[in-house]
Coordinates of C-alpha atoms and ligand atoms in Angstrom, one line a residue:
M1 CA 64.5 84.4 -64.9
A2 CA 62.4 81.8 -63.0
L3 CA 61.5 78.6 -64.8
I4 CA 58.0 77.3 -64.0
Y5 CA 56.9 73.8 -64.6
Q6 CA 53.5 72.2 -64.3
G7 CA 53.7 68.6 -63.2
T8 CA 51.5 66.2 -61.3
K9 CA 51.0 66.6 -57.6
I10 CA 51.7 63.4 -55.7
S11 CA 52.1 64.7 -52.1
P12 CA 50.6 67.9 -50.7
G13 CA 52.3 70.8 -49.0
L14 CA 54.7 73.6 -50.0
G15 CA 58.4 72.8 -50.1
M16 CA 61.2 75.3 -50.5
G17 CA 65.0 74.9 -50.6
Q18 CA 68.1 74.1 -52.6
A19 CA 68.2 71.5 -55.3
R20 CA 70.2 68.3 -55.0
V21 CA 70.2 66.4 -58.3
V22 CA 70.3 62.7 -57.7
E23 CA 72.8 61.3 -60.1
K24 CA 71.7 59.0 -62.9
L25 CA 73.9 55.9 -62.7
R26 CA 75.7 54.8 -65.9
L27 CA 75.0 51.2 -66.0
E28 CA 75.9 50.3 -69.6
P29 CA 77.1 46.7 -70.0
P30 CA 80.4 46.4 -71.8
A31 CA 80.3 45.0 -75.4
E32 CA 82.9 42.3 -75.1
R33 CA 81.9 38.7 -74.8
P34 CA 83.6 36.6 -72.1
R35 CA 86.3 34.2 -73.2
D36 CA 85.3 31.5 -70.7
P37 CA 81.5 31.3 -70.0
E38 CA 82.0 28.9 -67.1
Q39 CA 84.3 31.4 -65.4
E40 CA 81.7 34.2 -66.2
L41 CA 79.0 32.0 -64.5
L42 CA 81.1 31.7 -61.4
R43 CA 81.7 35.5 -61.3
F44 CA 77.9 36.0 -61.8
R45 CA 77.1 33.7 -58.9
Q46 CA 79.4 35.7 -56.6
C47 CA 77.9 39.0 -57.8
Y48 CA 74.3 37.5 -57.4
D49 CA 75.0 36.2 -53.9
A50 CA 76.5 39.6 -52.8
A51 CA 73.5 41.5 -54.2
E52 CA 71.1 39.1 -52.5
E53 CA 72.8 39.4 -49.2
D54 CA 72.9 43.2 -49.6
L55 CA 69.1 43.3 -50.4
R56 CA 68.4 41.0 -47.5
K57 CA 70.2 43.4 -45.1
T58 CA 68.4 46.4 -46.7
V59 CA 65.0 44.8 -46.0
Q60 CA 66.0 44.3 -42.4
E61 CA 67.2 47.8 -42.1
A62 CA 64.0 49.1 -43.6
Q63 CA 62.0 47.1 -41.1
E64 CA 63.9 48.6 -38.2
K65 CA 64.3 52.1 -39.5
L66 CA 61.2 52.8 -41.5
G67 CA 58.9 49.8 -41.1
G68 CA 56.0 49.2 -43.4
H69 CA 55.9 50.3 -46.9
E70 CA 59.6 50.4 -47.7
A71 CA 60.2 47.0 -46.1
E72 CA 57.2 45.5 -48.0
I73 CA 58.4 46.8 -51.3
L74 CA 62.0 45.8 -50.7
D75 CA 60.8 42.4 -49.6
A76 CA 58.9 42.0 -52.9
Q77 CA 62.1 42.9 -54.7
L78 CA 63.9 40.3 -52.8
T79 CA 61.3 37.7 -53.9
L80 CA 61.7 38.8 -57.5
L81 CA 65.5 38.6 -57.2
Q82 CA 65.2 35.1 -55.8
D83 CA 62.8 33.9 -58.5
E84 CA 64.7 31.0 -60.0
Y85 CA 62.3 30.6 -62.9
A86 CA 62.0 34.2 -63.9
V87 CA 65.4 35.7 -63.0
L88 CA 68.2 33.4 -61.9
E89 CA 67.9 30.6 -64.5
P90 CA 67.4 32.8 -67.5
I91 CA 70.4 34.9 -66.6
Q92 CA 72.6 31.8 -66.2
E93 CA 71.2 30.4 -69.5
A94 CA 72.1 33.7 -71.3
I95 CA 75.7 33.5 -70.0
R96 CA 76.0 29.7 -70.7
D97 CA 74.1 29.3 -74.0
E98 CA 74.3 32.7 -75.6
G99 CA 77.8 33.6 -74.4
L100 CA 76.8 37.0 -73.0
N101 CA 78.8 38.7 -70.3
M102 CA 77.0 38.8 -67.0
A103 CA 76.0 42.5 -67.2
Q104 CA 74.5 41.9 -70.7
A105 CA 72.7 38.8 -69.4
I106 CA 71.3 40.7 -66.3
D107 CA 70.3 43.6 -68.5
K108 CA 68.5 41.4 -71.0
V109 CA 66.5 39.3 -68.5
L110 CA 65.6 42.1 -66.0
G111 CA 65.1 44.6 -68.8
G112 CA 62.6 42.1 -70.3
I113 CA 60.7 41.9 -67.0
V114 CA 60.6 45.7 -66.7
E115 CA 59.2 45.9 -70.2
L116 CA 56.5 43.4 -69.4
F117 CA 55.4 45.4 -66.4
Q118 CA 55.5 48.6 -68.4
Q119 CA 53.1 47.1 -71.0
A120 CA 50.5 46.1 -68.4
A121 CA 47.1 47.6 -68.9
D122 CA 46.7 48.6 -65.3
E123 CA 48.5 51.7 -64.0
Y124 CA 49.4 50.1 -60.7
M125 CA 51.1 47.2 -62.5
R126 CA 52.9 49.6 -64.8
L127 CA 54.3 51.4 -61.7
R128 CA 55.7 48.1 -60.5
A129 CA 58.1 48.2 -63.4
G130 CA 60.0 50.5 -61.0
D131 CA 60.6 47.7 -58.6
A132 CA 61.9 45.4 -61.4
E133 CA 64.1 48.3 -62.6
D134 CA 65.5 48.6 -59.0
V135 CA 66.5 44.9 -59.0
R136 CA 68.1 45.4 -62.4
K137 CA 70.1 48.4 -61.2
R138 CA 71.1 46.6 -58.0
L139 CA 72.5 43.6 -59.9
L140 CA 74.2 45.7 -62.6
M141 CA 75.9 47.9 -60.0
R142 CA 77.4 44.8 -58.5
A143 CA 78.3 43.4 -61.9
L144 CA 79.9 46.7 -63.1
G145 CA 81.5 47.6 -59.7
V146 CA 79.6 50.9 -59.6
T147 CA 79.2 52.6 -56.2
P148 CA 76.4 55.1 -56.0
R149 CA 77.0 58.6 -54.5
D150 CA 76.3 59.0 -50.8
Y151 CA 73.1 60.9 -49.8
S152 CA 73.0 59.7 -46.2
V153 CA 73.7 63.2 -44.9
L154 CA 71.9 66.1 -46.6
P155 CA 71.6 69.7 -45.6
A156 CA 68.2 70.9 -44.1
G157 CA 65.9 72.2 -46.8
T158 CA 67.1 69.9 -49.6
I159 CA 64.9 69.6 -52.6
L160 CA 65.6 66.2 -54.3
V161 CA 65.5 66.3 -58.1
A162 CA 65.6 62.9 -59.7
E163 CA 64.5 60.9 -62.6
E164 CA 62.8 58.5 -60.2
L165 CA 63.4 57.4 -56.7
T166 CA 63.2 53.7 -55.9
P167 CA 63.1 52.1 -52.4
S168 CA 66.8 51.3 -52.7
D169 CA 67.5 54.9 -53.3
T170 CA 65.3 56.3 -50.5
I171 CA 66.5 53.9 -47.9
R172 CA 70.0 55.4 -48.3
M173 CA 68.9 59.0 -48.1
D174 CA 68.6 61.5 -45.3
L175 CA 64.9 62.1 -45.9
A176 CA 64.5 63.9 -42.6
H177 CA 66.2 66.9 -44.2
V178 CA 64.3 66.8 -47.5
S179 CA 61.7 69.6 -48.0
G180 CA 60.5 68.6 -51.4
I181 CA 60.8 66.1 -54.2
V182 CA 60.6 66.6 -57.9
T183 CA 60.8 63.7 -60.3
S184 CA 60.4 63.2 -64.0
R185 CA 58.9 59.7 -63.6
G186 CA 56.6 58.1 -61.1
G187 CA 53.0 58.7 -60.2
Y188 CA 50.5 58.9 -57.3
Y189 CA 51.0 55.2 -56.5
S190 CA 54.7 55.0 -57.3
H191 CA 57.1 54.5 -54.5
V192 CA 58.1 58.1 -54.4
G193 CA 54.4 59.1 -54.2
I194 CA 53.7 56.7 -51.3
I195 CA 56.8 57.5 -49.3
S196 CA 56.5 61.3 -49.7
R197 CA 52.9 61.2 -48.5
N198 CA 53.8 59.0 -45.6
L199 CA 56.6 61.4 -44.6
G200 CA 54.7 64.6 -45.4
I201 CA 57.2 65.8 -48.0
P202 CA 55.6 68.0 -50.7
S203 CA 56.2 66.3 -54.1
V204 CA 55.5 66.7 -57.8
C205 CA 56.3 64.3 -60.6
G206 CA 56.2 64.6 -64.4
V207 CA 58.8 67.4 -64.4
P208 CA 62.0 66.3 -66.4
E209 CA 65.4 67.7 -65.4
A210 CA 63.9 70.6 -63.6
A211 CA 66.9 72.0 -61.9
E212 CA 70.7 71.8 -61.2
D213 CA 72.5 71.4 -58.0
G214 CA 72.2 74.5 -55.8
D215 CA 69.2 76.0 -57.7
T216 CA 66.5 77.4 -55.4
V217 CA 63.3 75.4 -56.0
L218 CA 59.7 75.9 -54.8
V219 CA 57.6 72.7 -54.8
D220 CA 53.9 73.4 -54.7
G221 CA 52.4 70.0 -53.9
E222 CA 48.9 71.6 -53.8
K223 CA 48.9 72.7 -57.4
G224 CA 51.6 70.4 -58.9
V225 CA 53.8 73.4 -59.8
V226 CA 57.6 73.6 -59.6
T227 CA 59.4 76.9 -59.7
V228 CA 63.2 77.0 -60.3
N229 CA 65.2 80.1 -59.3
P230 CA 62.1 82.3 -58.4
D231 CA 62.5 86.1 -58.4
E232 CA 62.1 88.1 -55.2
A233 CA 58.4 88.6 -55.5
E234 CA 57.7 84.9 -56.2
L235 CA 59.8 83.9 -53.3
A236 CA 58.1 86.3 -51.0
L237 CA 54.6 85.1 -52.1
F238 CA 55.5 81.5 -51.6
S239 CA 57.0 82.1 -48.2
E240 CA 53.9 83.9 -47.2
R241 CA 51.7 81.0 -48.4
R242 CA 54.0 78.6 -46.4
R243 CA 53.6 80.8 -43.2
E244 CA 49.8 80.8 -43.7
A245 CA 49.6 77.1 -44.3
E246 CA 51.8 76.5 -41.2
A247 CA 49.7 78.7 -39.0
E248 CA 46.5 77.0 -40.3
K249 CA 48.0 73.6 -39.6
Q250 CA 48.9 74.6 -36.1
Q251 CA 45.5 76.0 -35.5
L252 CA 43.8 72.9 -36.8
D253 CA 46.2 70.6 -34.8
V254 CA 43.9 70.7 -31.8
F255 CA 41.4 68.7 -33.9
R256 CA 43.9 65.8 -34.2
T257 CA 42.9 64.4 -30.9
V258 CA 39.4 65.6 -30.1
P259 CA 36.4 63.4 -30.9
S260 CA 34.4 64.2 -34.1
R261 CA 31.3 66.2 -33.2
T262 CA 29.1 68.9 -34.5
L263 CA 28.9 72.3 -32.7
D264 CA 26.0 71.0 -30.7
G265 CA 27.5 67.7 -29.8
E266 CA 26.2 65.2 -32.4
A267 CA 28.9 62.5 -32.6
G268 CA 30.4 60.6 -35.5
L269 CA 33.7 59.2 -36.7
I270 CA 36.3 60.6 -39.0
C271 CA 38.6 57.8 -40.2
G272 CA 41.4 57.2 -42.6
N273 CA 41.5 55.4 -46.0
I274 CA 44.6 53.3 -46.4
G275 CA 46.1 51.3 -49.2
T276 CA 48.7 49.2 -47.4
A277 CA 49.0 47.8 -43.9
A278 CA 51.9 50.1 -43.2
E279 CA 49.9 53.2 -43.7
A280 CA 47.8 52.5 -40.6
Q281 CA 50.3 54.2 -38.3
A282 CA 50.3 57.4 -40.4
A283 CA 46.5 57.5 -40.4
L284 CA 46.6 57.1 -36.6
D285 CA 49.1 59.9 -36.3
A286 CA 47.0 62.1 -38.6
G287 CA 44.1 61.8 -36.1
A288 CA 42.1 58.9 -37.6
E289 CA 39.5 57.5 -35.2
G290 CA 39.6 54.3 -37.2
I291 CA 40.1 52.9 -40.6
G292 CA 37.1 53.4 -42.8
L293 CA 38.6 51.7 -45.8
L294 CA 41.5 49.4 -46.2
R295 CA 41.8 48.5 -49.8
S296 CA 43.0 44.9 -49.6
E297 CA 44.2 44.9 -53.3
F298 CA 47.7 45.8 -52.2
L299 CA 48.3 42.2 -51.2
Y300 CA 47.6 41.0 -54.6
M301 CA 48.7 43.7 -57.0
D302 CA 52.5 43.2 -57.5
Q303 CA 52.8 39.6 -56.6
P304 CA 53.7 36.8 -58.9
A305 CA 51.5 34.4 -56.9
L306 CA 48.3 34.9 -55.0
P307 CA 48.9 35.8 -51.3
D308 CA 48.3 32.8 -49.1
E309 CA 46.1 32.9 -46.0
E310 CA 49.0 33.4 -43.6
T311 CA 50.4 36.4 -45.5
Q312 CA 47.0 38.0 -45.5
F313 CA 46.3 37.2 -41.9
Q314 CA 49.5 38.8 -40.8
A315 CA 48.8 42.0 -42.8
Y316 CA 45.3 42.4 -41.5
R317 CA 46.4 41.6 -38.0
Q318 CA 49.1 44.3 -38.2
V319 CA 46.5 46.9 -39.1
L320 CA 44.2 45.8 -36.3
E321 CA 47.0 45.8 -33.7
T322 CA 48.2 49.2 -34.9
M323 CA 44.7 50.7 -34.5
G324 CA 44.5 49.3 -31.0
G325 CA 40.8 48.6 -30.7
R326 CA 39.6 51.4 -33.0
P327 CA 37.2 50.2 -35.8
V328 CA 38.9 48.9 -38.9
I329 CA 36.9 48.3 -42.1
I330 CA 38.7 45.9 -44.4
R331 CA 37.2 45.7 -47.9
T332 CA 37.5 42.4 -49.6
L333 CA 39.3 42.2 -52.9
D334 CA 38.2 44.8 -55.5
V335 CA 40.0 43.8 -58.7
G336 CA 38.8 42.9 -62.2
G337 CA 37.6 45.6 -64.5
D338 CA 40.6 47.8 -65.2
K339 CA 42.6 46.4 -62.2
A340 CA 44.4 43.2 -63.2
I341 CA 46.4 41.0 -60.9
P342 CA 49.3 39.1 -62.4
A343 CA 48.6 35.9 -60.6
L344 CA 45.0 35.8 -61.8
P345 CA 44.6 35.9 -65.5
M346 CA 41.3 37.4 -66.5
E347 CA 39.4 37.5 -69.8
R348 CA 39.5 40.8 -71.7
E349 CA 36.2 42.7 -71.4
E350 CA 34.8 45.4 -73.7
N351 CA 33.5 47.4 -70.7
P352 CA 35.7 46.4 -67.8
F353 CA 34.0 48.8 -65.3
L354 CA 30.7 47.1 -66.1
G355 CA 32.3 43.6 -66.0
C356 CA 33.4 40.9 -63.7
R357 CA 34.8 43.1 -61.0
A358 CA 35.1 43.0 -57.1
I359 CA 32.4 40.9 -55.4
R360 CA 31.3 39.5 -58.8
L361 CA 34.7 38.1 -59.4
C362 CA 35.1 36.8 -55.8
L363 CA 31.8 35.0 -56.0
E364 CA 33.0 33.3 -59.2
R365 CA 36.6 32.5 -58.0
R366 CA 35.4 31.0 -54.8
E367 CA 38.7 29.6 -53.7
L368 CA 40.4 33.0 -54.0
F369 CA 37.6 34.5 -51.8
R370 CA 37.6 31.7 -49.3
V371 CA 41.3 32.2 -48.5
Q372 CA 40.7 36.0 -47.9
L373 CA 37.6 35.4 -45.8
R374 CA 39.5 32.9 -43.6
A375 CA 42.4 35.3 -43.2
L376 CA 40.0 38.1 -42.2
L377 CA 38.1 36.0 -39.7
R378 CA 41.3 34.8 -38.1
A379 CA 42.5 38.4 -37.8
G380 CA 39.2 39.4 -36.3
S381 CA 40.4 38.3 -32.9
Y382 CA 43.0 41.1 -32.9
G383 CA 40.8 44.2 -32.9
D384 CA 37.5 45.7 -33.9
L385 CA 37.3 44.3 -37.5
K386 CA 34.5 44.9 -39.9
I387 CA 34.4 43.2 -43.2
M388 CA 33.1 45.1 -46.3
F389 CA 32.0 43.8 -49.7
P390 CA 32.6 46.1 -52.7
M391 CA 30.3 46.6 -55.7
I392 CA 27.2 45.0 -54.3
S393 CA 24.4 45.5 -56.7
T394 CA 21.8 42.9 -55.5
L395 CA 20.5 41.3 -52.4
G396 CA 21.5 37.9 -53.8
E397 CA 25.2 39.0 -54.0
L398 CA 25.2 40.1 -50.4
R399 CA 23.5 36.8 -49.3
S400 CA 26.0 34.7 -51.3
A401 CA 29.0 36.6 -49.9
K402 CA 27.6 36.3 -46.3
A403 CA 27.0 32.6 -46.9
M404 CA 30.6 32.1 -47.9
L405 CA 31.8 34.0 -44.9
E406 CA 29.6 31.8 -42.6
E407 CA 31.1 28.7 -44.3
A408 CA 34.6 29.9 -43.7
R409 CA 33.7 30.7 -40.0
K410 CA 32.3 27.1 -39.5
E411 CA 35.4 25.7 -41.2
L412 CA 37.7 27.5 -38.9
L413 CA 35.7 26.6 -35.8
R414 CA 35.8 22.9 -36.9
E415 CA 39.6 23.3 -37.1
G416 CA 39.6 24.7 -33.5
V417 CA 40.5 28.2 -34.5
P418 CA 38.8 30.8 -32.4
V419 CA 36.7 33.3 -34.4
R420 CA 34.5 36.1 -33.3
K421 CA 31.4 37.3 -35.0
V422 CA 32.5 40.1 -37.3
P423 CA 30.1 42.8 -38.5
V424 CA 29.6 42.7 -42.3
G425 CA 28.8 45.7 -44.4
I426 CA 28.7 46.7 -48.0
M427 CA 30.0 49.5 -50.2
V428 CA 27.1 51.4 -51.8
E429 CA 28.8 52.4 -55.0
V430 CA 26.4 51.0 -57.7
P431 CA 23.1 53.0 -58.1
A432 CA 21.2 49.7 -57.9
A433 CA 22.3 49.3 -54.3
A434 CA 21.3 52.8 -53.3
V435 CA 17.9 52.2 -54.8
I436 CA 17.3 49.1 -52.8
A437 CA 19.2 50.4 -49.8
D438 CA 16.1 49.7 -47.5
C439 CA 16.3 46.0 -48.4
L440 CA 20.0 45.8 -48.1
A441 CA 20.0 47.6 -44.8
R442 CA 18.0 44.7 -43.3
E443 CA 20.8 42.3 -44.0
A444 CA 24.0 44.4 -43.8
D445 CA 25.5 45.7 -40.5
F446 CA 26.7 48.9 -42.1
F447 CA 27.0 50.9 -45.3
S448 CA 29.9 52.8 -46.7
I449 CA 29.1 55.0 -49.7
G450 CA 31.8 54.8 -52.4
T451 CA 31.3 58.1 -54.2
N452 CA 34.1 57.5 -56.6
D453 CA 32.2 54.7 -58.3
L454 CA 28.7 55.8 -57.4
I455 CA 29.3 59.0 -59.4
Q456 CA 30.7 57.2 -62.4
Y457 CA 27.8 54.7 -62.5
T458 CA 25.1 57.2 -61.8
M459 CA 26.3 59.7 -64.4
A460 CA 27.6 57.1 -66.8
A461 CA 30.8 59.1 -66.8
E462 CA 34.0 57.1 -66.5
R463 CA 36.2 58.2 -63.5
G464 CA 39.4 59.7 -64.8
N465 CA 38.2 60.2 -68.4
P466 CA 38.8 63.9 -69.1
S467 CA 36.3 64.1 -71.9
V468 CA 33.4 63.4 -69.5
D469 CA 34.8 65.2 -66.6
H470 CA 32.1 67.8 -66.7
L471 CA 29.5 65.1 -65.8
Y472 CA 31.5 63.5 -63.0
S473 CA 30.6 65.5 -59.9
P474 CA 29.5 64.7 -56.3
Y475 CA 27.5 68.0 -56.5
D476 CA 25.1 66.5 -59.1
P477 CA 21.6 66.2 -57.6
A478 CA 21.2 62.7 -58.9
V479 CA 24.2 61.6 -56.9
L480 CA 23.2 63.6 -53.9
R481 CA 19.7 62.0 -53.9
L482 CA 21.2 58.5 -54.1
I483 CA 23.4 59.3 -51.1
A484 CA 20.4 60.6 -49.2
M485 CA 18.4 57.5 -50.0
T486 CA 21.2 55.3 -48.8
A487 CA 21.8 57.2 -45.6
G488 CA 18.1 57.5 -44.9
A489 CA 17.6 53.7 -45.3
A490 CA 20.5 53.1 -43.0
E491 CA 19.1 55.4 -40.3
R492 CA 15.6 53.8 -40.5
A493 CA 17.2 50.4 -40.1
G494 CA 19.4 51.5 -37.3
I495 CA 22.7 50.8 -39.0
L496 CA 25.7 53.0 -39.5
C497 CA 26.1 54.8 -42.8
G498 CA 29.6 55.9 -43.7
M499 CA 31.3 57.3 -46.8
C500 CA 34.8 56.4 -48.1
G501 CA 34.9 58.0 -51.6
E502 CA 36.9 61.1 -52.3
A503 CA 33.8 63.3 -51.7
A504 CA 33.9 62.5 -48.0
A505 CA 36.8 64.9 -47.7
D506 CA 35.1 67.8 -49.4
P507 CA 34.5 70.5 -46.7
E508 CA 31.6 72.0 -48.6
L509 CA 29.7 68.7 -48.9
L510 CA 30.4 67.6 -45.3
P511 CA 27.5 69.3 -43.7
I512 CA 25.2 68.0 -46.4
F513 CA 26.3 64.4 -45.9
W514 CA 25.9 64.9 -42.2
G515 CA 22.5 66.3 -42.6
M516 CA 21.5 63.3 -44.7
G517 CA 22.6 60.9 -41.9
V518 CA 26.2 59.9 -42.8
R519 CA 28.0 59.5 -39.5
E520 CA 31.3 58.1 -40.5
L521 CA 33.6 59.8 -43.0
S522 CA 36.7 58.2 -44.2
M523 CA 39.4 59.9 -46.2
S524 CA 43.1 60.4 -47.0
P525 CA 44.7 60.9 -43.6
G526 CA 45.9 64.3 -44.5
A527 CA 42.3 65.6 -44.8
I528 CA 41.2 64.4 -41.4
I529 CA 41.8 67.3 -39.1
R530 CA 40.4 69.9 -41.5
S531 CA 37.2 67.9 -41.8
R532 CA 36.9 67.5 -38.1
A533 CA 37.3 71.3 -37.7
V534 CA 34.6 71.9 -40.3
L535 CA 32.2 69.5 -38.6
A536 CA 32.8 71.3 -35.3
N537 CA 31.6 74.5 -36.8
W538 CA 28.2 73.2 -37.9
R539 CA 25.0 72.6 -35.8
A540 CA 23.4 69.3 -36.7
E541 CA 20.1 71.1 -37.2
D542 CA 21.6 73.4 -39.8
C543 CA 23.2 70.4 -41.6
R544 CA 19.7 68.8 -41.9
S545 CA 18.1 72.0 -43.2
L546 CA 21.0 72.4 -45.7
A547 CA 20.5 68.8 -46.9
E548 CA 16.8 69.3 -47.3
Q549 CA 17.3 72.4 -49.4
V550 CA 19.9 70.7 -51.6
L551 CA 17.6 67.8 -52.2
L552 CA 15.1 70.0 -53.9
C553 CA 17.7 71.2 -56.5
G554 CA 17.5 70.0 -60.1
S555 CA 20.9 71.1 -61.2
R556 CA 24.5 71.3 -60.0
Q557 CA 24.4 75.0 -60.4
E558 CA 21.4 75.3 -58.0
V559 CA 23.3 73.1 -55.4
Q560 CA 26.4 75.4 -55.7
D561 CA 24.3 78.5 -55.4
I562 CA 22.8 77.3 -52.1
L563 CA 26.2 76.3 -50.9
A564 CA 27.7 79.7 -51.7
R565 CA 24.8 81.5 -49.8
T566 CA 25.1 79.2 -46.8
N567 CA 28.8 79.4 -46.6
G568 CA 28.6 83.1 -46.6
Q569 CA 26.2 83.0 -43.7
Q570 CA 28.3 80.4 -41.9
N571 CA 31.4 82.5 -42.3
A572 CA 29.5 85.6 -41.0
R573 CA 28.5 83.6 -37.9
Q574 CA 32.1 82.7 -37.2
V575 CA 33.3 86.3 -37.4
Ligands
PEP1 C1 34.7 54.4 -54.2 O1 34.4 53.8 -55.3 O2 34.3 55.5 -53.8 C2 35.8 53.7 -53.4 C3 36.2 54.2 -52.3 O3 36.4 52.6 -54.0 P1 37.6 52.7 -55.0 O4 38.0 54.1 -55.2 O5 38.7 51.8 -54.4 O6 37.0 52.1 -56.2
MG2 MG1 34.9 51.8 -55.7

């Protein structure tokens, strides 16, 4: 009988094939103490040097073979491994002073670092525990002389089943032949989440020990369901869904390269949201006409020290060069609140989402902000850069942030660094900003509506809190009215209004947003072509009339009723 597991979807699509269980390495340190600690120290140094050399080569290989994300993560691991203060010295001390054998010492020190990461309040930081774990494994394998199994050649249609996959694992794997991934650990932002989305491999996590080698496995990355050894009927149904999805994908593929337009030719942009510099290429391949949101947090999140100006400049430049003259909106640092960065200790707050977050933090920690602004301005010479400030609630904040940008510009000019004038926009994600959008529009070059936060602040319903989920919806008239106010103010002031929250990718809401005047929609790259196809089916005039009707609604139900009626008519027109 088939076994069906509900997990967490981390990469969309439908995968089907034969399970290959990735072995769990036994890395137990032996109990005996070394007789001669000095001798053990020497052995450790040899093992450490070999592991470092090995990781260095792997970073290089990742840069050549895969680029981007893998190389960045492995590079961060190399930095951790080379950390004298946190890694090297404590291990040597444990061997010298406590008489531990090298495997025990490695396990103790790196195990401690893993635990520290695991206890972090922020989900992203917790996921970085995987990187520290990877470094621990790498050193222990050397110390214990364990060689991992070879996955460099896999049969087509392999479904990888693993506890977790780290960058060191995936770099050695034949991912081109992998049709699906099922892990027990990991999450949306974990390595396996990022790599599987980048490579378009359907993946589900949160399913422990789902299958054995050779089992037939169906991975439903749309619903987060994993089916092991399905019966004939389940198999046939899944195959049919795969065929339909494939046909739809092929049909939609023409929308990868055509410009974004309504049926009657009103033009706009459909862009990609990215979370690391390396994802720019995937967005471009998915049909992005630009980057509507680069969340710059990735540079700060898993680093022991704040990224310096040069590191940031190189990352921004990489995105701009990849996008080759297409618009790129880089959002300045949005941390604080629930997102902590290790290099910047922050005070605990009772209500972090209402606390010192994003632009509020940057205006307080001026040096932190100054470094980022300088890096951005320098990168501005390499493409069509636009800078965006997050969480603006007052005109004063916008003016202060712009003044700091101007100071940074003058500073660079005095140093003889060429800088171009860069358009400056804001995220409209706090209701206060939507309410004074007319005033902000006089001083901002563009808006981008952040629906993820706008909904939570409008409805006073925390994003991701299941107990208030019923309130958190982009279909709520209060949210829709704020979006209309923002887009209307932008239109009257003659500036571009975009949207980069999750709602931008909702095909039902797209015509409403268009009708309100939103002309740039930015979303996960995987949603781009479908959205472009939806837009191509709507006449601009119908979008405006739909928006008008929706703005008269007093409840979410009324909005949904109107949409159900309109979609019926729209579908009838297409037939
Ligand atoms: C938003 O709030 O809609 C947004 C895009 O920002 P983030 O999800 O990064 O807070
Ligand atoms: Mg936001």
